[in-house]
Amino acid sequence: MAMTPPGRHTGISVEILGSPRVRREDGTDWKPPQLLADLLVTLALAGADGRSREWLRRVLWSQLPSTDANPVVQAVQRLRKHVPIPKPAPGGPYVLDVPAERIDALAFCRGVAELAPDGGRSGPTGATPPDELARVDGLLGMWRGSPWARDSRLPESAWNDVRRARDRLVARVRALPADEQAGLAHWNRFREHFHGEPGTGRPVAPAARREPRKRVLIVDDMIGHALAVALDGTYDCEVVGSLAAWKQLLGQEPPLDYACALVDRHLSERTADCGGEIVLRDLRRLRPALPTALMSVDLPYEDSESLRERLGARAVIPKKHNDAHESLVPLVDLVEKLIARGQSG
């Protein structure tokens, strides 16, 4: 991957915890138009892993034919005028060449992860050290607004790591004694950013409250994000792309508050891999009432009824061998049926 020439875009910061903007070394900033903002946010959240041209086309330009990648290339060229994006190797990803500590969302996640266990207190009744309170307040102050409140082509699931870090920070603040919480300069403003969001922001009047969208878990290494894009107008989706990522998620002890789960049987390119079955068994153990569907291009020689009983799945969905990106079934209808089965018991 070709690196950015020295001196170009030196000292910039990328801020996406609010309206996306690029802060220049001289104190001025650039606020991108919507499509370039989506591209900037996508690459910022991807960090050093970047995103391939195909992934960007599929997620941000999903309405285009699969052979038309020109708009992706053109958008990257326009964005390069403001941020460093080296030319990738053939087939390689586009990467935002900005240090992680200068991308506010990545710096925020790292900062939350580095907070002291138990608030750094010496005991159950001990006070939180001033430097720890300052770190918490600084993390709250990094937010300028709710990033997912704006119109965007990027699925909300792309923000899952940031959301989880934010929720851990909120839990940390709510566990503080009242006097320490009151001393946080940025807490009230932070809550205003998420006005009415359950468990995070300030409450709103009942007449203004909207029913939160149901959450769908998608476990798939190939087309998980494409499925999330298809569902994003109706549901909030969390995409897990590997068995290792699933185990990492479980290690964070999330609430698993999904309305249903779509799980691919194979979570790698090896046909012998049946990592999705492990995920389904975990879900049956942790959330026995959660309606799940098993997806696969290579179903075992087993009747579907016994397969459902063995894995606790409510449905078995065969994928097509010839087109991994073609819709499996009318997806919204499938999810609605799964959720209805869960509600009916």
Short mmCIF file of C-alpha atoms in Angstrom, two decimals:
data_model
loop_
_atom_site.label_atom_id
_atom_site.label_comp_id
_atom_site.label_asym_id
_atom_site.label_seq_id
_atom_site.Cartn_x
_atom_site.Cartn_y
_atom_site.Cartn_z
CA MET A 1 0.00 0.00 0.00
CA ALA A 2 1.46 3.35 -1.04
CA MET A 3 1.87 5.70 1.89
CA THR A 4 0.82 9.34 2.01
CA PRO A 5 3.55 11.80 0.96
CA PRO A 6 5.16 13.47 4.01
CA GLY A 7 3.65 16.83 4.88
CA ARG A 8 0.33 16.28 3.14
CA HIS A 9 -2.68 16.38 5.49
CA THR A 10 -0.24 16.65 8.41
CA GLY A 11 -1.84 16.97 11.83
CA ILE A 12 -5.45 16.42 10.82
CA SER A 13 -8.03 14.80 13.09
CA VAL A 14 -11.19 12.99 12.01
CA GLU A 15 -14.20 13.59 14.26
CA ILE A 16 -17.33 11.48 13.77
CA LEU A 17 -18.87 11.50 17.28
CA GLY A 18 -21.38 14.03 16.00
CA SER A 19 -21.61 15.60 12.54
CA PRO A 20 -18.59 14.26 10.62
CA ARG A 21 -15.78 16.74 10.11
CA VAL A 22 -12.05 16.89 9.46
CA ARG A 23 -10.10 19.19 11.77
CA ARG A 24 -7.00 20.70 10.20
CA GLU A 25 -3.80 21.58 12.01
CA ASP A 26 -4.53 25.32 11.62
CA GLY A 27 -7.80 24.98 13.55
CA THR A 28 -10.12 25.14 10.54
CA ASP A 29 -12.36 22.23 9.61
CA TRP A 30 -13.99 20.63 6.61
CA LYS A 31 -17.54 19.28 6.79
CA PRO A 32 -18.14 16.77 3.99
CA PRO A 33 -21.42 16.44 2.06
CA GLN A 34 -23.57 13.45 2.96
CA LEU A 35 -22.14 10.77 0.67
CA LEU A 36 -18.52 11.69 1.38
CA ALA A 37 -19.44 11.88 5.07
CA ASP A 38 -20.69 8.28 4.90
CA LEU A 39 -17.46 7.21 3.19
CA LEU A 40 -15.35 9.09 5.75
CA VAL A 41 -17.24 7.54 8.67
CA THR A 42 -16.97 4.06 7.14
CA LEU A 43 -13.20 4.27 6.75
CA ALA A 44 -12.74 5.91 10.15
CA LEU A 45 -14.65 3.12 11.92
CA ALA A 46 -12.76 0.45 9.96
CA GLY A 47 -9.41 1.74 11.23
CA ALA A 48 -6.28 -0.01 9.96
CA ASP A 49 -8.32 -2.87 8.43
CA GLY A 50 -9.96 -0.55 5.91
CA ARG A 51 -12.76 -1.53 3.54
CA SER A 52 -12.55 -3.14 0.13
CA ARG A 53 -13.98 -1.52 -2.98
CA GLU A 54 -16.53 -4.33 -3.22
CA TRP A 55 -17.66 -3.83 0.39
CA LEU A 56 -18.07 -0.08 -0.15
CA ARG A 57 -20.00 -0.63 -3.36
CA ARG A 58 -22.28 -3.21 -1.77
CA VAL A 59 -23.05 -1.16 1.36
CA LEU A 60 -22.89 2.50 0.30
CA TRP A 61 -23.89 2.07 -3.36
CA SER A 62 -26.17 -0.97 -3.08
CA GLN A 63 -28.48 0.32 -5.83
CA LEU A 64 -25.72 0.00 -8.47
CA PRO A 65 -25.07 -3.09 -10.63
CA SER A 66 -22.43 -5.34 -9.11
CA THR A 67 -20.03 -4.57 -11.98
CA ASP A 68 -20.13 -0.79 -11.52
CA ALA A 69 -17.47 0.32 -9.04
CA ASN A 70 -16.68 3.68 -10.69
CA PRO A 71 -18.67 5.77 -8.18
CA VAL A 72 -16.63 4.25 -5.35
CA VAL A 73 -13.36 5.18 -7.04
CA GLN A 74 -14.60 8.69 -7.82
CA ALA A 75 -15.80 9.27 -4.25
CA VAL A 76 -12.48 8.08 -2.82
CA GLN A 77 -10.64 10.46 -5.16
CA ARG A 78 -12.79 13.37 -3.94
CA LEU A 79 -12.25 12.41 -0.31
CA ARG A 80 -8.48 12.21 -0.86
CA LYS A 81 -8.41 15.98 -1.31
CA HIS A 82 -9.13 16.29 2.42
CA VAL A 83 -7.79 13.14 4.10
CA PRO A 84 -4.97 10.70 3.27
CA ILE A 85 -6.19 7.48 1.62
CA PRO A 86 -3.22 5.64 0.05
CA LYS A 87 -3.70 3.76 -3.19
CA PRO A 88 -4.34 0.13 -2.21
CA ALA A 89 -2.62 -2.91 -3.61
CA PRO A 90 -4.66 -4.81 -6.23
CA GLY A 91 -7.71 -6.19 -4.43
CA GLY A 92 -6.64 -4.55 -1.17
CA PRO A 93 -8.75 -2.30 1.04
CA TYR A 94 -8.97 1.47 1.16
CA VAL A 95 -7.50 2.63 4.49
CA LEU A 96 -7.76 6.03 6.14
CA ASP A 97 -4.12 6.85 6.88
CA VAL A 98 -4.77 8.72 10.12
CA PRO A 99 -3.47 7.48 13.50
CA ALA A 100 -6.16 5.86 15.65
CA GLU A 101 -5.59 8.41 18.42
CA ARG A 102 -6.62 11.15 15.94
CA ILE A 103 -9.92 9.46 15.05
CA ASP A 104 -12.27 10.36 17.89
CA ALA A 105 -14.45 7.22 17.76
CA LEU A 106 -11.44 4.88 17.94
CA ALA A 107 -9.80 6.98 20.66
CA PHE A 108 -13.07 6.92 22.61
CA CYS A 109 -13.38 3.12 22.49
CA ARG A 110 -9.79 2.72 23.60
CA GLY A 111 -10.25 5.27 26.38
CA VAL A 112 -13.28 3.44 27.77
CA ALA A 113 -11.40 0.12 27.64
CA GLU A 114 -8.53 1.66 29.62
CA LEU A 115 -10.67 2.99 32.48
CA ALA A 116 -9.70 1.51 35.83
CA PRO A 117 -11.77 -1.49 37.03
CA ASP A 118 -14.34 -0.56 39.69
CA GLY A 119 -13.64 3.11 39.04
CA GLY A 120 -10.21 2.91 40.63
CA ARG A 121 -11.75 3.04 44.11
CA SER A 122 -9.85 1.44 46.96
CA GLY A 123 -12.98 -0.30 48.25
CA PRO A 124 -16.79 -0.40 47.95
CA THR A 125 -17.14 2.87 49.83
CA GLY A 126 -13.96 4.55 48.62
CA ALA A 127 -13.99 7.73 46.55
CA THR A 128 -13.13 7.68 42.86
CA PRO A 129 -9.64 9.15 42.29
CA PRO A 130 -9.77 12.66 40.74
CA ASP A 131 -7.69 11.64 37.73
CA GLU A 132 -10.13 8.79 36.98
CA LEU A 133 -13.08 11.19 37.19
CA ALA A 134 -11.22 13.52 34.84
CA ARG A 135 -10.76 10.68 32.33
CA VAL A 136 -14.47 9.83 32.50
CA ASP A 137 -15.43 13.47 32.02
CA GLY A 138 -13.01 13.80 29.11
CA LEU A 139 -14.58 10.80 27.38
CA LEU A 140 -18.05 12.29 27.84
CA GLY A 141 -16.79 15.54 26.36
CA MET A 142 -15.62 13.86 23.15
CA TRP A 143 -19.22 13.64 21.93
CA ARG A 144 -20.67 16.54 19.91
CA GLY A 145 -23.95 14.86 19.05
CA SER A 146 -25.55 11.53 18.17
CA PRO A 147 -23.80 10.18 15.05
CA TRP A 148 -26.66 7.87 14.12
CA ALA A 149 -29.29 10.63 14.26
CA ARG A 150 -28.34 11.87 10.77
CA ASP A 151 -29.47 10.33 7.47
CA SER A 152 -26.85 7.85 6.34
CA ARG A 153 -26.37 4.92 3.97
CA LEU A 154 -24.19 3.25 6.56
CA PRO A 155 -26.07 0.59 8.58
CA GLU A 156 -26.34 1.33 12.29
CA SER A 157 -24.60 -1.97 12.97
CA ALA A 158 -21.35 -0.34 11.83
CA TRP A 159 -21.44 1.61 15.09
CA ASN A 160 -21.84 -1.43 17.36
CA ASP A 161 -18.37 -1.22 18.95
CA VAL A 162 -18.82 2.50 19.63
CA ARG A 163 -22.32 1.96 21.04
CA ARG A 164 -21.09 -0.73 23.40
CA ALA A 165 -18.24 1.49 24.61
CA ARG A 166 -20.67 4.36 25.09
CA ASP A 167 -23.06 2.15 27.06
CA ARG A 168 -20.22 0.93 29.28
CA LEU A 169 -19.28 4.54 29.99
CA VAL A 170 -22.89 5.40 30.83
CA ALA A 171 -23.04 2.46 33.24
CA ARG A 172 -19.81 3.67 34.84
CA VAL A 173 -21.21 7.18 35.34
CA ARG A 174 -24.52 5.94 36.73
CA ALA A 175 -22.62 3.84 39.28
CA LEU A 176 -20.86 6.94 40.67
CA PRO A 177 -22.03 8.51 43.93
CA ALA A 178 -24.37 11.47 43.37
CA ASP A 179 -21.78 14.07 44.35
CA GLU A 180 -19.17 12.68 41.95
CA GLN A 181 -21.70 12.42 39.14
CA ALA A 182 -22.77 16.03 39.73
CA GLY A 183 -19.15 17.13 39.41
CA LEU A 184 -18.85 15.88 35.80
CA ALA A 185 -18.87 18.95 33.57
CA HIS A 186 -19.94 17.12 30.39
CA TRP A 187 -22.53 14.66 31.72
CA ASN A 188 -25.65 16.77 31.16
CA ARG A 189 -24.61 17.82 27.66
CA PHE A 190 -23.76 14.20 26.82
CA ARG A 191 -27.25 13.13 27.87
CA GLU A 192 -28.79 15.82 25.67
CA HIS A 193 -27.05 14.31 22.65
CA PHE A 194 -29.09 11.11 23.13
CA HIS A 195 -32.33 12.82 24.08
CA GLY A 196 -34.97 10.18 24.70
CA GLU A 197 -32.77 7.17 23.96
CA PRO A 198 -33.63 4.53 26.58
CA GLY A 199 -31.05 4.22 29.33
CA THR A 200 -28.77 6.92 27.95
CA GLY A 201 -30.29 10.35 27.40
CA ARG A 202 -32.73 12.58 29.21
CA PRO A 203 -36.32 11.31 29.12
CA VAL A 204 -38.81 12.88 26.76
CA ALA A 205 -42.50 13.48 27.21
CA PRO A 206 -44.57 10.33 26.56
CA ALA A 207 -46.24 11.86 23.51
CA ALA A 208 -42.87 12.40 21.85
CA ARG A 209 -41.38 9.00 22.66
CA ARG A 210 -40.92 6.63 19.74
CA GLU A 211 -41.04 2.87 20.02
CA PRO A 212 -37.43 1.63 19.77
CA ARG A 213 -36.69 -0.51 16.72
CA LYS A 214 -36.26 -4.22 17.27
CA ARG A 215 -32.71 -5.55 17.09
CA VAL A 216 -31.66 -8.43 14.84
CA LEU A 217 -28.45 -10.45 15.26
CA ILE A 218 -26.80 -11.53 11.99
CA VAL A 219 -23.93 -14.03 12.19
CA ASP A 220 -22.44 -14.42 8.71
CA ASP A 221 -18.90 -14.10 7.35
CA MET A 222 -19.82 -13.32 3.73
CA ILE A 223 -23.03 -11.32 3.33
CA GLY A 224 -23.80 -10.21 6.87
CA HIS A 225 -23.47 -6.50 6.10
CA ALA A 226 -25.51 -6.84 2.90
CA LEU A 227 -28.31 -8.45 4.92
CA ALA A 228 -28.04 -5.64 7.47
CA VAL A 229 -28.40 -3.06 4.70
CA ALA A 230 -31.53 -4.84 3.44
CA LEU A 231 -33.05 -4.75 6.94
CA ASP A 232 -31.80 -1.33 8.02
CA GLY A 233 -35.01 0.49 7.14
CA THR A 234 -36.97 -1.66 9.58
CA TYR A 235 -34.61 -3.15 12.17
CA ASP A 236 -31.35 -2.33 13.93
CA CYS A 237 -28.86 -5.06 13.04
CA GLU A 238 -25.71 -6.29 14.75
CA VAL A 239 -23.37 -8.19 12.42
CA VAL A 240 -20.88 -10.76 13.72
CA GLY A 241 -18.51 -12.07 11.06
CA SER A 242 -16.64 -14.94 12.69
CA LEU A 243 -16.74 -17.41 15.56
CA ALA A 244 -13.85 -15.53 17.21
CA ALA A 245 -15.83 -12.28 17.03
CA TRP A 246 -18.82 -14.06 18.57
CA LYS A 247 -16.73 -15.37 21.48
CA GLN A 248 -15.29 -11.89 21.97
CA LEU A 249 -18.81 -10.46 22.06
CA LEU A 250 -19.90 -13.02 24.66
CA GLY A 251 -16.85 -12.15 26.76
CA GLN A 252 -18.23 -8.61 27.11
CA GLU A 253 -21.40 -10.06 28.66
CA PRO A 254 -23.85 -8.16 26.43
CA PRO A 255 -27.59 -8.29 27.17
CA LEU A 256 -28.29 -10.25 23.92
CA ASP A 257 -31.51 -8.26 23.68
CA TYR A 258 -32.24 -9.28 20.10
CA ALA A 259 -35.70 -9.97 18.71
CA CYS A 260 -34.34 -12.77 16.50
CA ALA A 261 -31.09 -14.11 15.03
CA LEU A 262 -30.02 -15.17 11.53
CA VAL A 263 -27.01 -17.50 11.72
CA ASP A 264 -24.94 -18.88 8.84
CA ARG A 265 -23.77 -22.46 9.36
CA HIS A 266 -20.25 -21.83 7.98
CA LEU A 267 -18.29 -18.89 9.42
CA SER A 268 -15.18 -19.36 7.26
CA GLU A 269 -14.40 -20.52 3.73
CA ARG A 270 -13.79 -24.08 4.95
CA THR A 271 -16.83 -26.29 4.35
CA ALA A 272 -15.86 -28.39 7.37
CA ASP A 273 -16.38 -25.34 9.56
CA CYS A 274 -19.73 -25.38 11.37
CA GLY A 275 -19.13 -22.40 13.65
CA GLY A 276 -22.70 -21.25 13.20
CA GLU A 277 -23.93 -24.36 15.01
CA ILE A 278 -21.80 -23.35 18.00
CA VAL A 279 -23.41 -19.89 17.94
CA LEU A 280 -26.89 -21.43 17.84
CA ARG A 281 -26.09 -23.70 20.78
CA ASP A 282 -24.77 -20.70 22.73
CA LEU A 283 -27.95 -18.76 21.98
CA ARG A 284 -30.14 -21.72 22.98
CA ARG A 285 -28.27 -21.87 26.31
CA LEU A 286 -28.25 -18.11 26.98
CA ARG A 287 -31.53 -17.04 25.33
CA PRO A 288 -33.66 -20.18 24.96
CA ALA A 289 -36.74 -18.22 23.87
CA LEU A 290 -34.93 -16.26 21.13
CA PRO A 291 -36.23 -17.23 17.67
CA THR A 292 -33.34 -18.18 15.38
CA ALA A 293 -32.87 -19.22 11.74
CA LEU A 294 -30.02 -21.36 10.38
CA MET A 295 -28.75 -20.33 6.92
CA SER A 296 -26.46 -22.42 4.72
CA VAL A 297 -25.48 -23.33 1.16
CA ASP A 298 -24.38 -26.72 2.49
CA LEU A 299 -27.01 -28.24 4.75
CA PRO A 300 -26.19 -31.57 6.41
CA TYR A 301 -27.90 -34.80 5.34
CA GLU A 302 -30.52 -34.44 8.01
CA ASP A 303 -34.21 -33.70 7.79
CA SER A 304 -35.03 -30.10 8.59
CA GLU A 305 -37.21 -30.98 11.58
CA SER A 306 -34.45 -32.88 13.39
CA LEU A 307 -31.97 -30.15 12.43
CA ARG A 308 -34.21 -27.51 14.00
CA GLU A 309 -34.64 -29.60 17.12
CA ARG A 310 -30.91 -30.30 17.43
CA LEU A 311 -29.91 -26.63 17.16
CA GLY A 312 -33.02 -24.97 18.57
CA ALA A 313 -33.64 -23.08 15.32
CA ARG A 314 -37.15 -22.02 14.32
CA ALA A 315 -36.33 -22.08 10.59
CA VAL A 316 -33.75 -23.53 8.18
CA ILE A 317 -33.00 -21.32 5.16
CA PRO A 318 -31.03 -22.73 2.19
CA LYS A 319 -28.70 -20.26 0.48
CA LYS A 320 -28.03 -20.30 -3.24
CA HIS A 321 -24.70 -21.72 -4.40
CA ASN A 322 -24.50 -19.51 -7.46
CA ASP A 323 -25.02 -16.04 -6.00
CA ALA A 324 -24.03 -15.29 -2.43
CA HIS A 325 -25.36 -11.74 -2.68
CA GLU A 326 -28.82 -12.56 -3.99
CA SER A 327 -31.67 -12.24 -1.55
CA LEU A 328 -32.21 -15.51 0.29
CA VAL A 329 -35.94 -15.03 0.78
CA PRO A 330 -38.01 -11.87 1.24
CA LEU A 331 -35.86 -10.90 4.20
CA VAL A 332 -38.17 -8.54 6.07
CA ASP A 333 -40.98 -11.10 5.86
CA LEU A 334 -38.68 -13.80 7.25
CA VAL A 335 -37.64 -11.64 10.19
CA GLU A 336 -41.23 -10.63 10.91
CA LYS A 337 -42.27 -14.30 10.98
CA LEU A 338 -39.38 -15.24 13.26
CA ILE A 339 -40.21 -12.47 15.72
CA ALA A 340 -43.90 -13.41 15.65
CA ARG A 341 -43.02 -17.03 16.44
CA GLY A 342 -40.95 -15.87 19.38
CA GLN A 343 -43.77 -13.72 20.72
CA SER A 344 -46.30 -16.54 20.37
CA GLY A 345 -43.95 -18.97 22.15
#
